[in-house]
Amino acid sequence: MSKSGSLTKIEVWRKTKEEVLLSMDKGKIDPTEADRILKFISTTLKMVSTIDDLGRYCAMLEEKFPILKSTIDSFRLQEEEKLDSAVGQVLDKLIKGGKLDTASLLLEEINKIEEIPQKIEVIKHRHPQELEEVYGKIFNQRK
């Protein structure tokens, strides 16, 4: 999706910086390593331009700096919760619009899918207008 969720570059910077500094305070990494990580993030994060890029960037950070795993996992959970909310709101919108059969068929189809992003893709193809309206309410930024 090309929508940008509330997970912004600023939030990634703020939370990863916090994690690096806490790790340094706890003795998990030394100040030189903390400086290297923060310098890397501050110079590379500005190249991210879409939510898809941001997702890939976070995955790369987790691989390159395992110390950030818990922070990156919390980003993923936060975004999954918002996507899950979008699924429910699209179904509610269809039901309120009197499209019970459509909502029922969609629910049946997406219940066969485990990953929330794939559920969103199904909805995107079947009900793009409803999804667009829901995204406007759930996600506070667009890209």
PDB file of C-alpha atoms in Angstrom:
ATOM      1  CA  MET A   1       0.000   0.000   0.000  1.00  0.00           C
ATOM      2  CA  SER A   2       1.153   3.496  -0.609  1.00  0.00           C
ATOM      3  CA  LYS A   3      -0.533   4.934   2.458  1.00  0.00           C
ATOM      4  CA  SER A   4       1.673   6.095   5.255  1.00  0.00           C
ATOM      5  CA  GLY A   5       0.561   5.083   8.702  1.00  0.00           C
ATOM      6  CA  SER A   6       1.330   6.808  11.930  1.00  0.00           C
ATOM      7  CA  LEU A   7       4.712   5.132  11.880  1.00  0.00           C
ATOM      8  CA  THR A   8       6.668   8.077  10.580  1.00  0.00           C
ATOM      9  CA  LYS A   9      10.331   8.657  10.008  1.00  0.00           C
ATOM     10  CA  ILE A  10      10.380  10.890  13.080  1.00  0.00           C
ATOM     11  CA  GLU A  11       8.869   8.139  15.199  1.00  0.00           C
ATOM     12  CA  VAL A  12      11.382   5.610  13.862  1.00  0.00           C
ATOM     13  CA  TRP A  13      14.199   8.010  14.702  1.00  0.00           C
ATOM     14  CA  ARG A  14      12.867   8.838  18.157  1.00  0.00           C
ATOM     15  CA  LYS A  15      12.200   5.243  19.211  1.00  0.00           C
ATOM     16  CA  THR A  16      15.353   3.724  17.752  1.00  0.00           C
ATOM     17  CA  LYS A  17      17.438   6.477  19.341  1.00  0.00           C
ATOM     18  CA  GLU A  18      15.744   5.798  22.674  1.00  0.00           C
ATOM     19  CA  GLU A  19      16.447   2.061  22.340  1.00  0.00           C
ATOM     20  CA  VAL A  20      20.104   2.659  21.441  1.00  0.00           C
ATOM     21  CA  LEU A  21      20.626   5.015  24.384  1.00  0.00           C
ATOM     22  CA  LEU A  22      18.902   2.622  26.802  1.00  0.00           C
ATOM     23  CA  SER A  23      21.039  -0.238  25.510  1.00  0.00           C
ATOM     24  CA  MET A  24      24.128   1.863  26.081  1.00  0.00           C
ATOM     25  CA  ASP A  25      22.998   2.785  29.612  1.00  0.00           C
ATOM     26  CA  LYS A  26      22.438  -0.909  30.391  1.00  0.00           C
ATOM     27  CA  GLY A  27      25.886  -1.798  29.085  1.00  0.00           C
ATOM     28  CA  LYS A  28      24.607  -3.851  26.140  1.00  0.00           C
ATOM     29  CA  ILE A  29      26.559  -1.667  23.704  1.00  0.00           C
ATOM     30  CA  ASP A  30      29.389   0.790  24.181  1.00  0.00           C
ATOM     31  CA  PRO A  31      29.188   4.506  23.338  1.00  0.00           C
ATOM     32  CA  THR A  32      31.156   4.012  20.113  1.00  0.00           C
ATOM     33  CA  GLU A  33      28.663   1.415  18.854  1.00  0.00           C
ATOM     34  CA  ALA A  34      25.736   3.619  19.931  1.00  0.00           C
ATOM     35  CA  ASP A  35      27.224   6.527  17.999  1.00  0.00           C
ATOM     36  CA  ARG A  36      27.783   4.327  14.926  1.00  0.00           C
ATOM     37  CA  ILE A  37      24.161   3.095  14.973  1.00  0.00           C
ATOM     38  CA  LEU A  38      22.686   6.561  15.461  1.00  0.00           C
ATOM     39  CA  LYS A  39      24.902   8.055  12.762  1.00  0.00           C
ATOM     40  CA  PHE A  40      23.850   5.306  10.338  1.00  0.00           C
ATOM     41  CA  ILE A  41      20.146   5.851  11.055  1.00  0.00           C
ATOM     42  CA  SER A  42      20.350   9.645  10.854  1.00  0.00           C
ATOM     43  CA  THR A  43      22.071   9.539   7.467  1.00  0.00           C
ATOM     44  CA  THR A  44      20.009   6.758   5.867  1.00  0.00           C
ATOM     45  CA  LEU A  45      16.511   7.440   7.206  1.00  0.00           C
ATOM     46  CA  LYS A  46      16.148  10.580   5.100  1.00  0.00           C
ATOM     47  CA  MET A  47      16.210   8.422   1.945  1.00  0.00           C
ATOM     48  CA  VAL A  48      12.935   6.729   2.921  1.00  0.00           C
ATOM     49  CA  SER A  49       9.984   8.194   1.023  1.00  0.00           C
ATOM     50  CA  THR A  50       6.990   5.817   1.351  1.00  0.00           C
ATOM     51  CA  ILE A  51       5.460   3.573   3.994  1.00  0.00           C
ATOM     52  CA  ASP A  52       6.607   0.551   1.973  1.00  0.00           C
ATOM     53  CA  ASP A  53      10.157   1.925   2.004  1.00  0.00           C
ATOM     54  CA  LEU A  54       9.852   2.524   5.735  1.00  0.00           C
ATOM     55  CA  GLY A  55       8.797  -1.080   6.320  1.00  0.00           C
ATOM     56  CA  ARG A  56      11.763  -2.371   4.334  1.00  0.00           C
ATOM     57  CA  TYR A  57      14.039   0.103   6.108  1.00  0.00           C
ATOM     58  CA  CYS A  58      12.926  -1.141   9.527  1.00  0.00           C
ATOM     59  CA  ALA A  59      13.504  -4.754   8.459  1.00  0.00           C
ATOM     60  CA  MET A  60      17.002  -3.801   7.301  1.00  0.00           C
ATOM     61  CA  LEU A  61      17.699  -2.026  10.612  1.00  0.00           C
ATOM     62  CA  GLU A  62      16.638  -5.090  12.561  1.00  0.00           C
ATOM     63  CA  GLU A  63      18.951  -7.283  10.491  1.00  0.00           C
ATOM     64  CA  LYS A  64      21.890  -4.875  10.652  1.00  0.00           C
ATOM     65  CA  PHE A  65      21.438  -3.973  14.338  1.00  0.00           C
ATOM     66  CA  PRO A  66      19.831  -6.849  16.318  1.00  0.00           C
ATOM     67  CA  ILE A  67      19.766  -4.597  19.392  1.00  0.00           C
ATOM     68  CA  LEU A  68      16.777  -2.835  17.737  1.00  0.00           C
ATOM     69  CA  LYS A  69      14.670  -6.007  17.375  1.00  0.00           C
ATOM     70  CA  SER A  70      12.209  -5.214  20.177  1.00  0.00           C
ATOM     71  CA  THR A  71      11.674  -1.678  18.874  1.00  0.00           C
ATOM     72  CA  ILE A  72      11.104  -2.874  15.300  1.00  0.00           C
ATOM     73  CA  ASP A  73       8.737  -5.576  16.582  1.00  0.00           C
ATOM     74  CA  SER A  74       6.716  -2.904  18.392  1.00  0.00           C
ATOM     75  CA  PHE A  75       6.482  -0.907  15.131  1.00  0.00           C
ATOM     76  CA  ARG A  76       5.156  -3.983  13.332  1.00  0.00           C
ATOM     77  CA  LEU A  77       2.596  -4.692  16.049  1.00  0.00           C
ATOM     78  CA  GLN A  78       1.398  -1.081  16.010  1.00  0.00           C
ATOM     79  CA  GLU A  79       0.893  -1.126  12.240  1.00  0.00           C
ATOM     80  CA  GLU A  80      -0.769  -4.564  12.283  1.00  0.00           C
ATOM     81  CA  GLU A  81      -3.275  -3.345  14.869  1.00  0.00           C
ATOM     82  CA  LYS A  82      -4.197  -0.431  12.623  1.00  0.00           C
ATOM     83  CA  LEU A  83      -4.537  -2.689   9.583  1.00  0.00           C
ATOM     84  CA  ASP A  84      -6.701  -5.103  11.581  1.00  0.00           C
ATOM     85  CA  SER A  85      -8.882  -2.164  12.588  1.00  0.00           C
ATOM     86  CA  ALA A  86      -9.190  -1.186   8.915  1.00  0.00           C
ATOM     87  CA  VAL A  87     -10.455  -4.681   8.046  1.00  0.00           C
ATOM     88  CA  GLY A  88     -13.149  -4.469  10.720  1.00  0.00           C
ATOM     89  CA  GLN A  89     -14.191  -0.972   9.732  1.00  0.00           C
ATOM     90  CA  VAL A  90     -14.560  -1.879   6.057  1.00  0.00           C
ATOM     91  CA  LEU A  91     -16.791  -4.808   7.040  1.00  0.00           C
ATOM     92  CA  ASP A  92     -18.842  -2.500   9.301  1.00  0.00           C
ATOM     93  CA  LYS A  93     -19.168   0.027   6.479  1.00  0.00           C
ATOM     94  CA  LEU A  94     -20.482  -2.657   4.114  1.00  0.00           C
ATOM     95  CA  ILE A  95     -22.972  -3.892   6.716  1.00  0.00           C
ATOM     96  CA  LYS A  96     -24.214  -0.376   7.487  1.00  0.00           C
ATOM     97  CA  GLY A  97     -24.592   0.181   3.747  1.00  0.00           C
ATOM     98  CA  GLY A  98     -26.962  -2.785   3.602  1.00  0.00           C
ATOM     99  CA  LYS A  99     -24.478  -5.049   1.850  1.00  0.00           C
ATOM    100  CA  LEU A 100     -24.741  -7.976   4.270  1.00  0.00           C
ATOM    101  CA  ASP A 101     -24.122 -10.650   1.638  1.00  0.00           C
ATOM    102  CA  THR A 102     -21.091  -8.782   0.318  1.00  0.00           C
ATOM    103  CA  ALA A 103     -19.706  -8.365   3.844  1.00  0.00           C
ATOM    104  CA  SER A 104     -20.346 -12.029   4.588  1.00  0.00           C
ATOM    105  CA  LEU A 105     -18.553 -13.195   1.438  1.00  0.00           C
ATOM    106  CA  LEU A 106     -15.645 -10.847   2.086  1.00  0.00           C
ATOM    107  CA  LEU A 107     -15.363 -12.025   5.690  1.00  0.00           C
ATOM    108  CA  GLU A 108     -15.390 -15.640   4.549  1.00  0.00           C
ATOM    109  CA  GLU A 109     -12.625 -14.904   2.049  1.00  0.00           C
ATOM    110  CA  ILE A 110     -10.369 -12.934   4.378  1.00  0.00           C
ATOM    111  CA  ASN A 111     -10.783 -15.434   7.222  1.00  0.00           C
ATOM    112  CA  LYS A 112      -8.885 -17.912   5.045  1.00  0.00           C
ATOM    113  CA  ILE A 113      -5.903 -15.544   5.018  1.00  0.00           C
ATOM    114  CA  GLU A 114      -3.608 -15.333   8.032  1.00  0.00           C
ATOM    115  CA  GLU A 115      -1.520 -12.257   7.274  1.00  0.00           C
ATOM    116  CA  ILE A 116      -3.283  -8.923   7.761  1.00  0.00           C
ATOM    117  CA  PRO A 117      -1.475  -7.168   4.868  1.00  0.00           C
ATOM    118  CA  GLN A 118      -2.807  -9.826   2.464  1.00  0.00           C
ATOM    119  CA  LYS A 119      -6.310  -9.298   3.865  1.00  0.00           C
ATOM    120  CA  ILE A 120      -5.921  -5.597   3.114  1.00  0.00           C
ATOM    121  CA  GLU A 121      -4.857  -6.419  -0.457  1.00  0.00           C
ATOM    122  CA  VAL A 122      -8.028  -8.486  -0.983  1.00  0.00           C
ATOM    123  CA  ILE A 123     -10.162  -5.624   0.337  1.00  0.00           C
ATOM    124  CA  LYS A 124      -8.201  -3.132  -1.763  1.00  0.00           C
ATOM    125  CA  HIS A 125      -9.126  -5.039  -4.923  1.00  0.00           C
ATOM    126  CA  ARG A 126     -12.762  -5.744  -3.982  1.00  0.00           C
ATOM    127  CA  HIS A 127     -13.739  -2.537  -2.165  1.00  0.00           C
ATOM    128  CA  PRO A 128     -11.192   0.207  -2.871  1.00  0.00           C
ATOM    129  CA  GLN A 129     -13.517   3.111  -2.071  1.00  0.00           C
ATOM    130  CA  GLU A 130     -14.494   1.764   1.351  1.00  0.00           C
ATOM    131  CA  LEU A 131     -10.870   1.021   2.161  1.00  0.00           C
ATOM    132  CA  GLU A 132      -9.806   4.514   1.099  1.00  0.00           C
ATOM    133  CA  GLU A 133     -12.437   6.067   3.383  1.00  0.00           C
ATOM    134  CA  VAL A 134     -11.374   3.895   6.311  1.00  0.00           C
ATOM    135  CA  TYR A 135      -7.692   4.652   5.755  1.00  0.00           C
ATOM    136  CA  GLY A 136      -8.440   8.346   5.972  1.00  0.00           C
ATOM    137  CA  LYS A 137      -9.837   7.812   9.467  1.00  0.00           C
ATOM    138  CA  ILE A 138      -7.283   5.343  10.798  1.00  0.00           C
ATOM    139  CA  PHE A 139      -4.039   6.599   9.335  1.00  0.00           C
ATOM    140  CA  ASN A 140      -3.094  10.166  10.022  1.00  0.00           C
ATOM    141  CA  GLN A 141      -0.663  10.662   7.132  1.00  0.00           C
ATOM    142  CA  ARG A 142      -0.680   9.990   3.445  1.00  0.00           C
ATOM    143  CA  LYS A 143       2.207   9.542   1.077  1.00  0.00           C
TER     144      LYS A 143
END
